[in-house]
PDB file of C-alpha atoms in Angstrom:
ATOM      1  CA  LYS K 158      23.581-134.417-107.844  1.00 54.00           C
ATOM      2  CA  TYR K 159      23.823-131.171-108.109  1.00 59.00           C
ATOM      3  CA  ALA K 160      26.556-129.247-105.164  1.00 62.00           C
ATOM      4  CA  ALA K 161      24.198-127.560-102.767  1.00 64.00           C
ATOM      5  CA  LYS K 162      26.288-124.710-103.076  1.00 70.00           C
ATOM      6  CA  ALA K 163      25.865-124.385-106.388  1.00 73.00           C
ATOM      7  CA  LYS K 164      24.837-120.745-107.803  1.00 80.00           C
ATOM      8  CA  SER K 165      22.140-120.285-110.292  1.00 87.00           C
ATOM      9  CA  ALA K 166      21.960-120.043-114.201  1.00 89.00           C
ATOM     10  CA  ILE K 167      19.710-118.814-116.337  1.00 91.00           C
ATOM     11  CA  THR K 168      19.659-120.097-120.405  1.00 91.00           C
ATOM     12  CA  LYS K 169      16.083-119.132-122.425  1.00 93.00           C
ATOM     13  CA  TYR K 170      16.948-121.853-125.444  1.00 92.00           C
ATOM     14  CA  ARG K 171      14.954-122.398-128.333  1.00 92.00           C
ATOM     15  CA  VAL K 172      15.435-125.444-130.324  1.00 90.00           C
ATOM     16  CA  LEU K 173      15.639-124.359-133.855  1.00 92.00           C
ATOM     17  CA  LYS K 174      16.048-128.062-135.844  1.00 91.00           C
ATOM     18  CA  SER K 175      16.418-131.202-134.484  1.00 89.00           C
ATOM     19  CA  GLY K 176      17.252-135.080-135.583  1.00 88.00           C
ATOM     20  CA  SER K 177      19.502-138.047-135.333  1.00 86.00           C
ATOM     21  CA  LEU K 178      22.911-138.857-137.329  1.00 80.00           C
ATOM     22  CA  ASN K 179      24.171-142.053-136.692  1.00 81.00           C
ATOM     23  CA  ASN K 180      22.090-143.075-133.901  1.00 83.00           C
ATOM     24  CA  THR K 181      22.585-139.563-131.852  1.00 77.00           C
ATOM     25  CA  ARG K 182      20.340-137.195-130.980  1.00 77.00           C
ATOM     26  CA  ILE K 183      21.235-134.043-131.778  1.00 82.00           C
ATOM     27  CA  CYS K 184      19.625-130.459-132.288  1.00 83.00           C
ATOM     28  CA  VAL K 185      20.346-126.924-132.989  1.00 88.00           C
ATOM     29  CA  VAL K 186      19.281-124.647-130.400  1.00 90.00           C
ATOM     30  CA  ALA K 187      19.444-120.797-130.319  1.00 91.00           C
ATOM     31  CA  LEU K 188      20.345-119.987-126.240  1.00 90.00           C
ATOM     32  CA  ASN K 189      20.080-116.803-125.118  1.00 90.00           C
ATOM     33  CA  ILE K 190      22.512-116.518-121.629  1.00 88.00           C
ATOM     34  CA  LEU K 191      21.238-114.399-118.888  1.00 90.00           C
ATOM     35  CA  THR K 192      24.137-115.557-116.312  1.00 89.00           C
ATOM     36  CA  GLY K 193      27.899-116.164-116.750  1.00 85.00           C
ATOM     37  CA  ARG K 194      29.038-119.507-114.782  1.00 87.00           C
ATOM     38  CA  LYS K 195      31.578-121.432-115.809  1.00 87.00           C
ATOM     39  CA  HIS K 196      30.489-123.977-118.562  1.00 89.00           C
ATOM     40  CA  GLN K 197      26.850-123.008-118.268  1.00 91.00           C
ATOM     41  CA  ILE K 198      25.797-123.600-121.718  1.00 91.00           C
ATOM     42  CA  ARG K 199      27.133-127.289-122.151  1.00 91.00           C
ATOM     43  CA  ALA K 200      25.705-127.825-118.577  1.00 90.00           C
ATOM     44  CA  HIS K 201      22.045-127.070-119.277  1.00 90.00           C
ATOM     45  CA  CYS K 202      22.536-128.787-122.935  1.00 89.00           C
ATOM     46  CA  ALA K 203      23.503-131.662-121.593  1.00 90.00           C
ATOM     47  CA  HIS K 204      20.948-131.941-118.156  1.00 88.00           C
ATOM     48  CA  VAL K 205      18.204-129.081-119.151  1.00 87.00           C
ATOM     49  CA  LEU K 206      17.840-130.404-122.959  1.00 86.00           C
ATOM     50  CA  LYS K 207      19.242-133.873-122.592  1.00 85.00           C
ATOM     51  CA  CYS K 208      21.520-133.255-125.376  1.00 85.00           C
ATOM     52  CA  PRO K 209      25.123-132.189-124.217  1.00 87.00           C
ATOM     53  CA  VAL K 210      27.520-130.424-127.370  1.00 88.00           C
ATOM     54  CA  LEU K 211      28.733-132.810-129.567  1.00 84.00           C
ATOM     55  CA  ASN K 212      32.012-134.434-128.426  1.00 87.00           C
ATOM     56  CA  ASP K 213      31.972-133.100-124.770  1.00 88.00           C
ATOM     57  CA  SER K 214      32.660-136.389-123.001  1.00 86.00           C
ATOM     58  CA  LYS K 215      32.945-133.639-119.434  1.00 87.00           C
ATOM     59  CA  TYR K 216      29.041-133.693-119.956  1.00 88.00           C
ATOM     60  CA  GLY K 217      28.229-137.357-121.008  1.00 85.00           C
ATOM     61  CA  SER K 218      28.319-136.402-125.127  1.00 79.00           C
ATOM     62  CA  GLU K 219      29.167-140.440-126.026  1.00 75.00           C
ATOM     63  CA  SER K 220      30.667-138.996-129.742  1.00 68.00           C
ATOM     64  CA  THR K 221      33.990-137.461-128.598  1.00 64.00           C
ATOM     65  CA  THR K 222      35.957-137.732-131.914  1.00 74.00           C
ATOM     66  CA  GLY K 223      37.975-134.812-132.051  1.00 80.00           C
ATOM     67  CA  SER K 224      37.086-130.842-130.147  1.00 86.00           C
ATOM     68  CA  ILE K 225      33.467-130.310-128.755  1.00 86.00           C
ATOM     69  CA  HIS K 226      31.187-128.639-131.621  1.00 85.00           C
ATOM     70  CA  LEU K 227      29.780-125.845-129.777  1.00 86.00           C
ATOM     71  CA  HIS K 228      30.003-122.868-132.583  1.00 86.00           C
ATOM     72  CA  LEU K 229      28.587-118.662-132.404  1.00 85.00           C
ATOM     73  CA  SER K 230      26.894-117.036-134.723  1.00 85.00           C
ATOM     74  CA  GLU K 231      25.751-113.790-132.906  1.00 85.00           C
ATOM     75  CA  ILE K 232      27.458-111.933-129.838  1.00 84.00           C
ATOM     76  CA  THR K 233      25.761-108.909-127.909  1.00 82.00           C
ATOM     77  CA  ILE K 234      27.249-107.861-124.949  1.00 82.00           C
ATOM     78  CA  PRO K 235      25.568-104.735-122.491  1.00 75.00           C
TER      79      PRO K 235
END
């Protein structure tokens, strides 16, 4: 399923809230990205958490009305 040459990507996560809206599973998560791979957050939400970013049709969201719902509340740059 994944490319043999894919680089490793590490994301620590914590589910803060989960539930459903209109028969769609939704989660609010805290993510700590330890590597900086392209689409890392989107891929890990879809494949690891089984809960793709809302409206992210590339990674399996069934709801595709408008832009994706990926929001940042805090950032730390070492």
